[in-house]
């Protein structure tokens, strides 16, 4: 959708084929019991420059669709760091001085770690695992548990035992060490399809483009100076293709096209990490102390209060990122375990009226050290690949996907 908006903005007549009934892909609305949920709760940060610009372009009410909060890292009952309204990097450093739940020695260890990273310009050669990096810089078990591990898993959706330290540092560089607003947290106040892809589709249509939902592409055939796209029984010819499928599905189209064999091979080597989202509908009187709250020690990583964000009273969304013991549980047991976790931490919660687990088994690629990711520009002329898995110094995020789409669109226009 980012590629299509960028092309439509330059008056290129663009057609988007979307297999699903609702645009949004891995960040989309899912309706359950007549309630608009998301397939997974998503957080944006101020550093998502291009995503925020596109949301603003297609959605005239940006302030109404995103709640912007200064960084507030609140691990329930264990650790709390709130960024201050000061110029960077003082906003985080002064926040660190006032943080609760860690010792002065641990605060100093964080400050020294951050200073060393800055001195080395956030570069590592060669890339190592996040766990190794944290050990090298003497980060205590508690700091890893309440800060670095949750930050690594939230940003890379990959456990620190296997995650790329270089990509982790890129995220720290552009969020905590950039201007103050870059570390802000932006939480959607509407469902994810209403946040960007639906207004984007309307915007593209107004500029003469087309967005066809429930329109699955079944084949892409390179022809002379063009491509034939097959959807069901229909065949149409286009001058350029941006193939914006998720990495685990894209090779069905690339394998078999000789010029794309290297691209396909690099994608074949990817491994994936899941994300589980558990929605629990409690009575309307149930509220969280803040819109977003972190946990360690149990199954749940983060919970979100949908009333504070979208006005959905009593609805709590819980996130469990990456692999872990929870994968062994059937969905009803997982929902019950999440409820028990919340009860233990928050006090006497009543049984939820209903609960729903949404499992995204291949939510993102595993962001491991030195992973080679394919370029958006392929050796096949006028054929591009876009998505969160393509060449970038960021992990699989909305911003990565958006930048990737924009790169393709700009290359086409150039
Ligand atoms: C549960 C969950 C939580 C996440 N949390 C965050 C977060 O907090 N912050 C963040 O930045 N990122 C988060 N991410 C990652 C983010 O959602 C993805 O990086 C991003 O959505 C990827 O976008 P994409 O366009 O690359 O791929 P996708 O969103 O996967 O889009 C691919 C599209 O291709 C369509 N498609 C597939 N096959 C065909 C076909 N044959 N014909 C036509 N269409 C087809 C699909 O329906 C889909 O719409 C999360 C992901 C998940 C799953």
Coordinates of C-alpha atoms and ligand atoms in Angstrom, one line a residue:
X1 CA 0.0 0.0 0.0
X2 CA 2.9 2.3 0.7
X3 CA 4.3 1.6 -2.8
X4 CA 0.9 2.2 -4.3
X5 CA 0.4 5.5 -2.5
X6 CA 3.8 6.7 -3.6
X7 CA 3.1 5.8 -7.2
X8 CA -0.4 7.3 -7.2
X9 CA 1.1 10.5 -5.7
X10 CA 3.2 10.7 -8.9
X11 CA 0.1 10.1 -11.1
X12 CA 1.1 6.5 -12.0
X13 CA -2.0 4.4 -12.7
X14 CA -1.5 1.6 -10.2
X15 CA -3.5 -1.6 -9.5
X16 CA -3.2 -3.3 -6.1
X17 CA -4.2 -7.0 -5.8
X18 CA -5.0 -8.1 -2.3
X19 CA -6.0 -11.7 -1.6
X20 CA -7.7 -10.9 1.7
X21 CA -11.1 -9.3 2.2
X22 CA -9.6 -6.4 4.3
X23 CA -6.4 -4.6 3.4
X24 CA -3.6 -4.6 6.0
X25 CA -1.9 -8.0 5.8
X26 CA -0.1 -8.7 9.0
X27 CA -1.4 -5.5 10.5
X28 CA -5.2 -5.7 9.8
X29 CA -8.6 -5.6 11.5
X30 CA -10.2 -8.9 12.5
X31 CA -13.8 -9.0 13.6
X32 CA -14.8 -11.2 16.5
X33 CA -18.3 -11.3 18.0
X34 CA -19.0 -8.1 16.2
X35 CA -16.1 -6.4 17.8
X36 CA -13.3 -4.8 15.7
X37 CA -10.0 -6.3 16.9
X38 CA -6.6 -6.5 15.3
X39 CA -4.7 -9.6 14.3
X40 CA -2.1 -8.3 16.7
X41 CA -1.6 -5.2 18.7
X42 CA 0.9 -2.9 17.0
X43 CA 3.1 -0.2 18.4
X44 CA 4.6 2.6 16.3
X45 CA 7.4 4.8 17.4
X46 CA 8.3 8.4 16.6
X47 CA 11.2 7.1 14.5
X48 CA 8.7 5.7 11.9
X49 CA 9.2 8.8 9.8
X50 CA 7.9 7.4 6.5
X51 CA 4.9 5.5 8.0
X52 CA 3.8 8.6 9.9
X53 CA 4.2 10.8 6.8
X54 CA 2.0 8.4 4.7
X55 CA -0.6 8.1 7.5
X56 CA -0.8 11.8 7.5
X57 CA -1.0 12.0 3.7
X58 CA -4.0 9.7 3.4
X59 CA -5.7 10.3 6.7
X60 CA -6.5 13.9 7.4
X61 CA -7.2 13.1 11.1
X62 CA -3.8 11.7 12.1
X63 CA -4.0 13.1 15.7
X64 CA -7.3 11.3 16.1
X65 CA -6.0 7.9 14.9
X66 CA -2.8 7.8 16.9
X67 CA -2.2 8.5 20.5
X68 CA 1.3 9.9 21.0
X69 CA 3.0 9.3 24.4
X70 CA 6.5 10.0 25.6
X71 CA 8.5 6.7 26.1
X72 CA 7.1 5.1 29.2
X73 CA 8.8 1.7 29.9
X74 CA 6.6 0.3 32.7
X75 CA 7.3 -3.3 33.7
X76 CA 4.6 -3.9 36.2
X77 CA 5.9 -3.8 39.8
X78 CA 9.5 -4.2 38.7
X79 CA 10.8 -1.3 36.7
X80 CA 9.7 2.1 35.4
X81 CA 11.5 4.5 33.2
X82 CA 9.7 7.5 31.8
X83 CA 11.4 9.8 29.2
X84 CA 11.3 13.5 30.2
X85 CA 10.4 16.5 28.1
X86 CA 14.0 17.5 27.5
X87 CA 16.2 17.6 24.4
X88 CA 17.8 14.2 23.4
X89 CA 19.6 12.4 24.8
X90 CA 18.8 14.1 28.1
X91 CA 15.2 13.0 27.9
X92 CA 16.3 9.4 28.4
X93 CA 19.3 10.0 30.6
X94 CA 17.3 12.1 33.1
X95 CA 14.5 9.5 32.8
X96 CA 17.1 6.9 33.7
X97 CA 18.2 8.8 36.8
X98 CA 14.6 8.8 38.0
X99 CA 13.9 5.2 37.0
X100 CA 12.6 3.0 39.8
X101 CA 13.3 -0.7 40.4
X102 CA 17.0 -0.8 39.6
X103 CA 20.1 0.2 41.6
X104 CA 22.4 3.1 41.0
X105 CA 25.1 0.7 39.8
X106 CA 22.7 -0.6 37.2
X107 CA 21.7 2.9 36.1
X108 CA 25.4 3.6 35.7
X109 CA 25.9 0.3 33.7
X110 CA 23.1 1.4 31.3
X111 CA 24.7 4.9 30.8
X112 CA 28.1 3.5 30.2
X113 CA 26.7 0.9 27.7
X114 CA 24.9 3.6 25.8
X115 CA 28.0 5.9 25.8
X116 CA 30.2 3.1 24.5
X117 CA 27.6 2.3 21.7
X118 CA 27.6 6.0 20.7
X119 CA 31.4 6.2 20.7
X120 CA 31.4 3.2 18.3
X121 CA 28.7 4.9 16.2
X122 CA 26.4 2.0 16.9
X123 CA 28.5 -0.2 14.6
X124 CA 29.7 -3.8 15.3
X125 CA 32.0 -5.8 13.2
X126 CA 31.3 -8.6 13.0
X127 CA 27.7 -8.9 14.0
X128 CA 27.0 -10.9 17.2
X129 CA 24.0 -12.0 19.2
X130 CA 22.3 -9.5 21.5
X131 CA 23.0 -11.8 24.5
X132 CA 26.7 -11.7 23.8
X133 CA 26.7 -7.9 23.5
X134 CA 24.8 -7.5 26.8
X135 CA 27.4 -9.8 28.5
X136 CA 30.3 -7.8 27.0
X137 CA 29.0 -4.6 28.6
X138 CA 28.2 -6.1 32.0
X139 CA 24.4 -5.7 32.0
X140 CA 23.0 -7.4 35.1
X141 CA 20.5 -10.2 35.0
X142 CA 17.8 -7.8 36.2
X143 CA 18.6 -5.2 33.5
X144 CA 18.4 -7.9 30.9
X145 CA 15.0 -9.1 32.3
X146 CA 13.3 -5.8 32.7
X147 CA 14.8 -3.7 29.9
X148 CA 17.0 -5.4 27.3
X149 CA 15.2 -8.6 26.7
X150 CA 11.7 -7.1 26.4
X151 CA 13.2 -4.3 24.2
X152 CA 14.9 -6.8 22.0
X153 CA 11.8 -9.0 21.6
X154 CA 9.5 -6.0 21.1
X155 CA 11.7 -4.5 18.4
X156 CA 13.1 -7.6 16.6
X157 CA 10.5 -10.3 17.6
X158 CA 13.6 -12.5 18.2
X159 CA 14.9 -13.7 21.6
X160 CA 18.3 -12.1 22.6
X161 CA 19.9 -15.6 22.5
X162 CA 19.7 -15.6 18.7
X163 CA 18.9 -11.9 17.8
X164 CA 21.3 -9.7 15.7
X165 CA 23.0 -7.2 18.0
X166 CA 23.7 -4.9 14.9
X167 CA 20.0 -4.6 14.1
X168 CA 19.2 -4.0 17.8
X169 CA 21.8 -1.2 17.8
X170 CA 20.3 0.3 14.7
X171 CA 16.9 0.5 16.5
X172 CA 18.5 2.0 19.6
X173 CA 20.4 4.6 17.4
X174 CA 17.3 5.8 15.7
X175 CA 14.9 5.7 18.7
X176 CA 16.7 6.5 21.9
X177 CA 19.7 8.4 20.4
X178 CA 17.9 10.4 17.8
X179 CA 15.8 13.5 18.5
X180 CA 13.4 13.4 21.5
X181 CA 10.2 12.6 19.5
X182 CA 11.9 9.5 17.9
X183 CA 11.4 7.5 21.1
X184 CA 7.7 8.5 21.5
X185 CA 5.3 5.6 21.5
X186 CA 2.4 5.9 19.1
X187 CA -0.6 3.7 19.8
X188 CA -3.4 3.3 17.3
X189 CA -6.8 4.7 18.4
X190 CA -8.5 2.9 15.5
X191 CA -8.1 -0.7 14.2
X192 CA -5.1 -1.3 12.0
X193 CA -7.0 -1.4 8.7
X194 CA -8.6 2.0 9.5
X195 CA -5.3 3.4 10.5
X196 CA -3.6 3.3 7.1
X197 CA -4.6 0.7 4.4
X198 CA -8.3 1.6 4.1
X199 CA -7.8 5.4 3.8
X200 CA -4.8 4.6 1.5
X201 CA -7.0 2.5 -0.7
X202 CA -9.6 5.4 -0.9
X203 CA -6.8 7.9 -1.6
X204 CA -5.3 5.7 -4.4
X205 CA -8.8 5.2 -5.9
X206 CA -9.4 9.0 -6.0
X207 CA -6.2 9.3 -8.0
X208 CA -7.4 6.9 -10.6
X209 CA -5.7 3.7 -9.2
X210 CA -7.5 0.5 -8.2
X211 CA -7.4 -1.6 -5.0
X212 CA -9.0 -4.9 -5.6
X213 CA -9.6 -6.9 -2.4
X214 CA -10.4 -10.7 -2.4
X215 CA -8.4 -10.8 -5.6
X216 CA -5.6 -13.4 -5.2
X217 CA -2.8 -13.4 -7.7
X218 CA -2.3 -17.0 -8.9
X219 CA 0.5 -16.5 -11.4
X220 CA 3.0 -13.9 -12.5
X221 CA 4.5 -14.5 -16.0
X222 CA 7.3 -12.4 -17.4
X223 CA 6.5 -11.5 -21.0
X224 CA 8.3 -9.2 -23.5
X225 CA 8.8 -5.9 -21.7
X226 CA 5.8 -6.7 -19.5
X227 CA 4.2 -9.1 -17.0
X228 CA 1.1 -11.1 -17.2
X229 CA -0.8 -11.3 -13.9
X230 CA -3.3 -14.0 -13.4
X231 CA -6.1 -13.8 -10.9
X232 CA -8.5 -16.7 -10.9
X233 CA -9.5 -16.9 -14.5
X234 CA -8.4 -13.4 -15.6
X235 CA -5.1 -12.4 -17.2
X236 CA -3.9 -8.8 -17.4
X237 CA -0.7 -7.2 -18.6
X238 CA 1.4 -4.7 -16.7
X239 CA 4.6 -2.9 -17.4
X240 CA 6.0 -3.3 -13.8
X241 CA 5.4 -5.6 -10.9
X242 CA 6.0 -4.9 -7.2
X243 CA 5.6 -8.2 -5.5
X244 CA 4.7 -7.3 -1.9
X245 CA 3.9 -10.8 -0.5
X246 CA 5.0 -12.0 2.9
X247 CA 8.4 -13.8 2.7
X248 CA 7.0 -17.3 3.3
X249 CA 4.6 -16.9 0.4
X250 CA 6.6 -14.9 -2.2
X251 CA 8.8 -17.8 -3.4
X252 CA 5.8 -19.6 -4.8
X253 CA 6.0 -16.9 -7.5
X254 CA 9.8 -16.4 -7.7
X255 CA 11.0 -20.0 -7.9
X256 CA 10.9 -21.0 -11.6
X257 CA 12.0 -17.5 -12.9
X258 CA 15.7 -18.0 -13.5
X259 CA 16.6 -14.4 -13.1
X260 CA 15.1 -14.4 -9.6
X261 CA 16.9 -17.6 -8.3
X262 CA 19.3 -15.7 -6.1
X263 CA 16.5 -13.6 -4.6
X264 CA 14.5 -16.8 -4.0
X265 CA 17.5 -18.6 -2.4
X266 CA 18.1 -15.8 0.1
X267 CA 14.4 -15.9 1.1
X268 CA 14.5 -19.7 1.4
X269 CA 17.1 -19.4 4.1
X270 CA 14.8 -17.4 6.4
X271 CA 13.4 -18.7 9.6
X272 CA 10.4 -17.3 11.3
X273 CA 9.1 -16.2 14.8
X274 CA 5.5 -16.2 15.9
X275 CA 3.4 -13.6 17.7
X276 CA 0.3 -14.6 19.8
X277 CA -2.3 -12.0 20.6
X278 CA -4.9 -12.9 23.3
X279 CA -8.0 -10.7 23.5
X280 CA -10.0 -10.9 26.8
X281 CA -13.3 -9.2 27.2
X282 CA -13.8 -8.2 30.9
X283 CA -16.7 -6.2 32.4
X284 CA -16.6 -2.5 31.3
X285 CA -15.4 -1.4 34.8
X286 CA -12.0 -3.1 34.3
X287 CA -9.2 -0.6 33.4
X288 CA -5.4 -0.8 33.4
X289 CA -3.3 1.7 35.3
X290 CA -1.8 2.8 31.9
X291 CA -2.7 2.1 28.2
X292 CA 0.3 -0.3 27.9
X293 CA 1.9 -2.4 30.6
X294 CA 4.8 -4.9 30.5
X295 CA 5.3 -8.1 32.4
X296 CA 8.1 -10.6 33.0
X297 CA 8.2 -14.0 34.6
X298 CA 4.8 -15.2 33.2
X299 CA 3.6 -16.0 29.7
X300 CA 2.4 -12.4 28.8
X301 CA 4.9 -9.8 27.6
X302 CA 2.6 -6.7 27.2
X303 CA -1.0 -5.8 27.8
X304 CA -3.0 -3.0 26.3
X305 CA -6.2 -1.3 27.5
X306 CA -8.4 -1.0 24.4
X307 CA -10.7 1.4 26.2
X308 CA -7.9 3.9 26.8
X309 CA -7.0 3.6 23.1
X310 CA -10.1 2.8 21.1
X311 CA -12.9 3.3 23.7
X312 CA -13.7 -0.5 23.8
X313 CA -14.6 -0.9 27.4
X314 CA -13.2 -3.8 29.4
X315 CA -11.3 -5.2 26.4
X316 CA -7.7 -6.1 27.2
X317 CA -5.2 -7.2 24.5
X318 CA -2.2 -9.3 25.6
X319 CA 0.9 -9.9 23.4
X320 CA 3.3 -12.8 23.6
X321 CA 6.1 -12.3 21.1
X322 CA 8.5 -14.9 19.6
X323 CA 8.8 -18.6 20.4
X324 CA 8.5 -20.0 23.9
X325 CA 6.8 -22.6 26.1
X326 CA 3.4 -21.1 25.3
X327 CA 3.6 -22.7 21.8
X328 CA 2.9 -26.1 23.5
X329 CA -0.5 -24.9 24.8
X330 CA -3.8 -25.3 22.8
X331 CA -5.5 -21.9 22.3
X332 CA -8.2 -22.3 25.1
X333 CA -5.5 -23.2 27.6
X334 CA -3.3 -20.3 26.4
X335 CA -6.2 -17.9 26.9
X336 CA -6.8 -19.3 30.4
X337 CA -3.1 -19.1 31.3
X338 CA -3.0 -15.4 30.2
X339 CA -6.1 -14.7 32.3
X340 CA -4.3 -16.4 35.3
X341 CA -1.2 -14.3 34.7
X342 CA -3.2 -11.1 34.7
X343 CA -5.1 -12.1 37.8
X344 CA -1.8 -12.8 39.6
X345 CA -0.4 -9.4 38.7
X346 CA -3.4 -7.1 38.8
X347 CA -5.5 -8.6 41.6
X348 CA -8.9 -10.1 41.6
X349 CA -10.1 -10.0 37.9
X350 CA -13.4 -11.6 37.1
X351 CA -13.6 -14.3 34.4
X352 CA -13.7 -12.8 30.9
X353 CA -17.0 -13.0 29.0
X354 CA -15.0 -14.3 26.1
X355 CA -11.4 -14.7 25.0
X356 CA -9.8 -15.1 21.6
X357 CA -6.3 -16.1 20.6
X358 CA -4.9 -15.0 17.3
X359 CA -1.7 -16.9 16.4
X360 CA 0.5 -15.5 13.7
X361 CA 2.9 -18.4 13.3
X362 CA 5.1 -16.6 10.9
X363 CA 4.7 -13.1 12.2
X364 CA 8.2 -12.0 11.2
X365 CA 11.5 -13.5 10.0
X366 CA 14.0 -14.4 12.8
X367 CA 16.3 -11.4 12.9
X368 CA 19.7 -13.2 13.4
X369 CA 23.3 -11.9 13.1
X370 CA 24.5 -11.3 9.5
X371 CA 21.3 -12.3 7.8
X372 CA 21.4 -11.6 4.1
X373 CA 18.1 -9.9 2.9
X374 CA 17.2 -9.5 -0.8
X375 CA 17.4 -6.1 -2.5
X376 CA 14.1 -4.5 -3.6
X377 CA 15.6 -4.2 -7.1
X378 CA 15.8 -7.7 -8.6
X379 CA 17.9 -8.8 -11.6
X380 CA 14.6 -9.1 -13.6
X381 CA 14.0 -5.8 -15.2
X382 CA 10.9 -3.9 -13.9
X383 CA 10.3 -6.6 -11.3
X384 CA 10.6 -5.5 -7.6
X385 CA 10.1 -7.2 -4.2
X386 CA 8.7 -5.1 -1.3
X387 CA 8.1 -6.0 2.3
X388 CA 9.5 -6.1 5.8
X389 CA 12.0 -8.8 4.9
X390 CA 13.8 -6.9 2.2
X391 CA 17.2 -5.2 2.5
X392 CA 17.2 -2.8 5.4
X393 CA 19.1 -2.1 8.6
X394 CA 15.8 -2.4 10.5
X395 CA 14.0 -5.6 11.7
X396 CA 10.6 -6.7 10.4
X397 CA 8.4 -3.7 11.2
X398 CA 5.8 -1.6 9.6
X399 CA 8.4 1.1 8.9
X400 CA 10.6 -1.4 7.2
X401 CA 7.8 -2.5 4.9
X402 CA 6.7 1.1 4.2
X403 CA 10.3 2.2 3.3
X404 CA 10.7 -0.9 1.1
X405 CA 7.5 -0.1 -0.8
X406 CA 8.6 3.5 -1.2
X407 CA 12.0 2.4 -2.5
X408 CA 10.3 0.3 -5.2
X409 CA 8.0 3.1 -6.2
X410 CA 10.8 5.6 -6.5
X411 CA 13.0 3.3 -8.5
X412 CA 10.1 2.7 -10.9
X413 CA 9.5 6.5 -11.3
X414 CA 13.3 7.1 -11.7
Ligands
LIG1 C1 0.9 -10.1 15.5 C2 1.9 -9.1 14.9 C3 2.3 -8.0 15.7 C4 3.2 -7.1 15.2 N1 3.6 -6.0 15.9 C5 4.3 -5.0 15.3 C6 4.5 -3.8 16.0 O1 4.1 -3.6 17.1 N2 5.2 -2.8 15.3 C7 5.6 -3.0 14.0 O2 6.2 -2.0 13.5 N3 5.5 -4.1 13.4 C8 4.8 -5.1 14.0 N4 4.6 -6.3 13.3 C9 5.2 -6.5 12.0 C10 4.4 -5.8 10.9 O3 3.0 -6.2 11.0 C11 4.9 -6.3 9.5 O4 6.3 -6.0 9.5 C12 4.2 -5.6 8.4 O5 2.8 -5.6 8.5 C13 4.7 -6.3 7.1 O6 4.1 -5.7 6.0 P1 4.3 -6.3 4.5 O7 3.6 -5.4 3.6 O8 5.8 -6.5 4.4 O9 3.7 -7.7 4.5 P2 2.2 -8.2 4.8 O10 1.5 -7.3 5.8 O11 2.2 -9.7 5.1 O12 1.4 -8.0 3.4 C14 1.4 -8.9 2.4 C15 0.0 -8.9 1.7 O13 0.0 -9.8 0.6 C16 -1.3 -10.4 0.5 N5 -1.1 -11.6 -0.3 C17 -0.6 -12.8 0.0 N6 -0.6 -13.6 -1.1 C18 -1.3 -12.9 -2.1 C19 -1.7 -13.3 -3.4 N7 -1.3 -14.4 -3.9 N8 -2.3 -12.3 -4.1 C20 -2.6 -11.1 -3.6 N9 -2.3 -10.7 -2.3 C21 -1.6 -11.6 -1.6 C22 -1.6 -10.6 2.0 O14 -3.0 -10.8 2.1 C23 -1.1 -9.4 2.6 O15 -2.1 -8.4 2.7 C24 3.7 -7.3 13.9 C25 3.3 -8.4 13.1 C26 2.4 -9.3 13.6 C27 2.0 -10.4 12.8

